[in-house]
Amino acid sequence: MAVAGGLALVAMVVLVVASVVGRALIVIGLKPILGDYEIVSIGMGFAVFAFLPWVHLERGHAMVTLLTDSLPKVFNRWLLVLTDLMMLLVSAFLAWRLYDGTLDKLRYGETTLLLGFPLGWGYALGLVGAVAFVLVSIFVLGRSLTNALAGRDEPRRAGADL
């Protein structure tokens, strides 16, 4: 998912550069790409949801540890279980609402203004990442619960400690 999100970002950068060059060189017959803003907004929505599963799996979220570093390790293990449970609830809520939004957009046939691209398809792209986020959240909760029950600390990941 993260690789697909990265490829989407690269494609959006290329699209924006080509469109800006087209705008700048109108005098020699070039033109901007029609619907570039629409394509970028759909692609960005997909990219955000594509990165969420990997970030959560690698604990790439920022963690504020100013207070928790001074608390016992057993407390921190169970705090991690609690925060992972909350992340699962949030990811499930996001996926549920995105699913409903996808169905609404498809039902009403709403499209983008310039390209006529069905908005439901854009929502569905984000929904793929949201469902992956839920699955990863279940796995991460199981991992932290297993570690807490076994009395093991999780290794530090990519997340920033504040």
CSV table of C-alpha atoms in Angstrom, one decimal:
chain,number,residue,atom,x,y,z
A,1,MET,CA,0.0,0.0,0.0
A,2,ALA,CA,2.8,2.4,0.9
A,3,VAL,CA,4.5,1.8,-2.4
A,4,ALA,CA,1.3,2.4,-4.3
A,5,GLY,CA,0.9,5.6,-2.3
A,6,GLY,CA,4.4,6.7,-3.2
A,7,LEU,CA,3.9,6.0,-6.9
A,8,ALA,CA,0.7,8.0,-6.7
A,9,LEU,CA,2.6,10.9,-5.2
A,10,VAL,CA,5.3,10.7,-7.9
A,11,ALA,CA,2.6,10.7,-10.6
A,12,MET,CA,1.0,13.7,-9.0
A,13,VAL,CA,4.3,15.6,-8.9
A,14,VAL,CA,4.9,14.9,-12.6
A,15,LEU,CA,1.3,15.9,-13.4
A,16,VAL,CA,1.6,19.2,-11.5
A,17,VAL,CA,5.0,20.0,-13.1
A,18,ALA,CA,3.7,19.3,-16.5
A,19,SER,CA,0.6,21.5,-15.9
A,20,VAL,CA,2.7,24.4,-14.5
A,21,VAL,CA,5.0,24.2,-17.5
A,22,GLY,CA,2.0,24.2,-19.8
A,23,ARG,CA,0.6,27.3,-18.1
A,24,ALA,CA,4.0,29.0,-18.2
A,25,LEU,CA,4.5,28.3,-21.9
A,26,ILE,CA,1.0,29.1,-23.2
A,27,VAL,CA,2.7,31.7,-25.5
A,28,ILE,CA,4.3,28.9,-27.5
A,29,GLY,CA,1.2,26.8,-27.8
A,30,LEU,CA,1.4,24.6,-24.7
A,31,LYS,CA,-1.5,24.5,-22.2
A,32,PRO,CA,-2.1,23.2,-18.7
A,33,ILE,CA,-3.5,19.8,-18.1
A,34,LEU,CA,-7.3,19.8,-17.9
A,35,GLY,CA,-8.5,18.8,-14.5
A,36,ASP,CA,-5.1,18.7,-12.8
A,37,TYR,CA,-6.6,19.9,-9.5
A,38,GLU,CA,-9.2,17.2,-9.6
A,39,ILE,CA,-6.7,14.5,-10.3
A,40,VAL,CA,-4.4,15.7,-7.6
A,41,SER,CA,-7.1,15.8,-5.0
A,42,ILE,CA,-8.3,12.3,-5.7
A,43,GLY,CA,-4.7,11.0,-5.8
A,44,MET,CA,-3.8,12.7,-2.6
A,45,GLY,CA,-6.8,11.1,-0.8
A,46,PHE,CA,-5.6,7.7,-2.0
A,47,ALA,CA,-2.0,8.4,-1.0
A,48,VAL,CA,-3.0,9.4,2.6
A,49,PHE,CA,-5.0,6.3,3.1
A,50,ALA,CA,-2.3,4.2,1.4
A,51,PHE,CA,0.4,5.3,3.9
A,52,LEU,CA,-1.7,4.9,7.1
A,53,PRO,CA,-1.3,1.1,7.4
A,54,TRP,CA,2.5,1.1,7.0
A,55,VAL,CA,2.9,4.0,9.4
A,56,HIS,CA,0.8,2.3,12.1
A,57,LEU,CA,2.6,-1.1,11.5
A,58,GLU,CA,6.0,0.6,12.0
A,59,ARG,CA,4.7,2.8,14.9
A,60,GLY,CA,5.6,5.9,12.8
A,61,HIS,CA,3.1,8.1,14.6
A,62,ALA,CA,4.5,10.8,16.9
A,63,MET,CA,4.3,9.7,20.6
A,64,VAL,CA,4.4,12.2,23.4
A,65,THR,CA,6.5,10.4,26.1
A,66,LEU,CA,7.3,13.2,28.4
A,67,LEU,CA,5.2,11.8,31.2
A,68,THR,CA,5.1,8.1,30.3
A,69,ASP,CA,8.9,7.6,30.3
A,70,SER,CA,8.9,8.0,34.0
A,71,LEU,CA,6.2,5.5,34.6
A,72,PRO,CA,6.7,1.7,35.1
A,73,LYS,CA,7.2,-0.4,32.0
A,74,VAL,CA,4.2,-2.5,32.8
A,75,PHE,CA,2.0,0.6,32.7
A,76,ASN,CA,3.5,1.7,29.4
A,77,ARG,CA,2.9,-1.8,27.9
A,78,TRP,CA,-0.8,-1.6,28.8
A,79,LEU,CA,-1.0,2.0,27.7
A,80,LEU,CA,0.2,0.9,24.3
A,81,VAL,CA,-2.5,-1.8,24.2
A,82,LEU,CA,-5.1,0.9,25.0
A,83,THR,CA,-3.8,3.3,22.4
A,84,ASP,CA,-3.8,0.5,19.8
A,85,LEU,CA,-7.4,-0.4,20.7
A,86,MET,CA,-8.3,3.3,20.2
A,87,MET,CA,-6.5,3.3,16.8
A,88,LEU,CA,-8.5,0.2,15.8
A,89,LEU,CA,-11.7,2.0,16.7
A,90,VAL,CA,-10.7,5.1,14.8
A,91,SER,CA,-9.6,3.1,11.7
A,92,ALA,CA,-12.9,1.2,11.7
A,93,PHE,CA,-14.9,4.4,12.1
A,94,LEU,CA,-13.0,6.0,9.1
A,95,ALA,CA,-13.5,2.9,7.0
A,96,TRP,CA,-17.2,2.7,7.8
A,97,ARG,CA,-17.8,6.4,7.0
A,98,LEU,CA,-15.7,6.1,3.8
A,99,TYR,CA,-17.7,3.1,2.8
A,100,ASP,CA,-21.0,5.0,3.3
A,101,GLY,CA,-19.5,8.0,1.4
A,102,THR,CA,-18.5,5.7,-1.5
A,103,LEU,CA,-21.9,4.2,-1.7
A,104,ASP,CA,-23.5,7.7,-1.7
A,105,LYS,CA,-21.3,9.1,-4.4
A,106,LEU,CA,-21.8,6.0,-6.6
A,107,ARG,CA,-25.6,6.1,-5.9
A,108,TYR,CA,-26.0,9.7,-6.9
A,109,GLY,CA,-23.5,9.5,-9.8
A,110,GLU,CA,-21.6,12.6,-8.6
A,111,THR,CA,-18.6,13.5,-10.8
A,112,THR,CA,-15.8,16.0,-10.9
A,113,LEU,CA,-16.6,19.3,-12.7
A,114,LEU,CA,-14.0,19.3,-15.5
A,115,LEU,CA,-13.2,15.7,-16.2
A,116,GLY,CA,-16.5,14.1,-15.2
A,117,PHE,CA,-14.6,11.5,-13.1
A,118,PRO,CA,-17.0,9.6,-10.8
A,119,LEU,CA,-16.2,10.7,-7.3
A,120,GLY,CA,-17.3,7.3,-6.0
A,121,TRP,CA,-14.3,5.8,-7.6
A,122,GLY,CA,-12.0,8.2,-5.8
A,123,TYR,CA,-13.7,7.4,-2.5
A,124,ALA,CA,-13.3,3.6,-3.3
A,125,LEU,CA,-9.5,4.1,-3.8
A,126,GLY,CA,-9.3,5.6,-0.3
A,127,LEU,CA,-11.5,2.8,1.0
A,128,VAL,CA,-8.9,0.2,-0.1
A,129,GLY,CA,-6.3,1.9,2.1
A,130,ALA,CA,-8.8,2.4,5.0
A,131,VAL,CA,-9.7,-1.3,5.0
A,132,ALA,CA,-6.0,-2.2,5.0
A,133,PHE,CA,-5.6,0.2,7.9
A,134,VAL,CA,-8.3,-1.7,9.9
A,135,LEU,CA,-6.6,-5.0,9.2
A,136,VAL,CA,-3.2,-3.6,10.2
A,137,SER,CA,-4.8,-2.1,13.3
A,138,ILE,CA,-6.1,-5.5,14.3
A,139,PHE,CA,-2.7,-7.0,13.8
A,140,VAL,CA,-0.9,-4.3,15.8
A,141,LEU,CA,-3.4,-4.6,18.7
A,142,GLY,CA,-2.8,-8.3,18.8
A,143,ARG,CA,1.0,-7.7,18.8
A,144,SER,CA,0.9,-5.2,21.6
A,145,LEU,CA,-1.5,-7.3,23.6
A,146,THR,CA,0.7,-10.4,23.2
A,147,ASN,CA,3.7,-8.4,24.3
A,148,ALA,CA,1.9,-6.9,27.3
A,149,LEU,CA,0.7,-10.4,28.4
A,150,ALA,CA,4.2,-11.8,28.0
A,151,GLY,CA,5.9,-8.9,29.8
A,152,ARG,CA,7.9,-7.9,26.8
A,153,ASP,CA,8.6,-4.3,25.7
A,154,GLU,CA,8.1,-3.6,22.0
A,155,PRO,CA,11.2,-2.4,20.2
A,156,ARG,CA,11.3,1.3,19.3
A,157,ARG,CA,10.1,1.9,15.8
A,158,ALA,CA,10.2,4.8,13.4
A,159,GLY,CA,7.9,7.1,15.4
A,160,ALA,CA,9.2,10.3,16.8
A,161,ASP,CA,9.2,10.7,20.6
A,162,LEU,CA,8.2,14.2,21.7
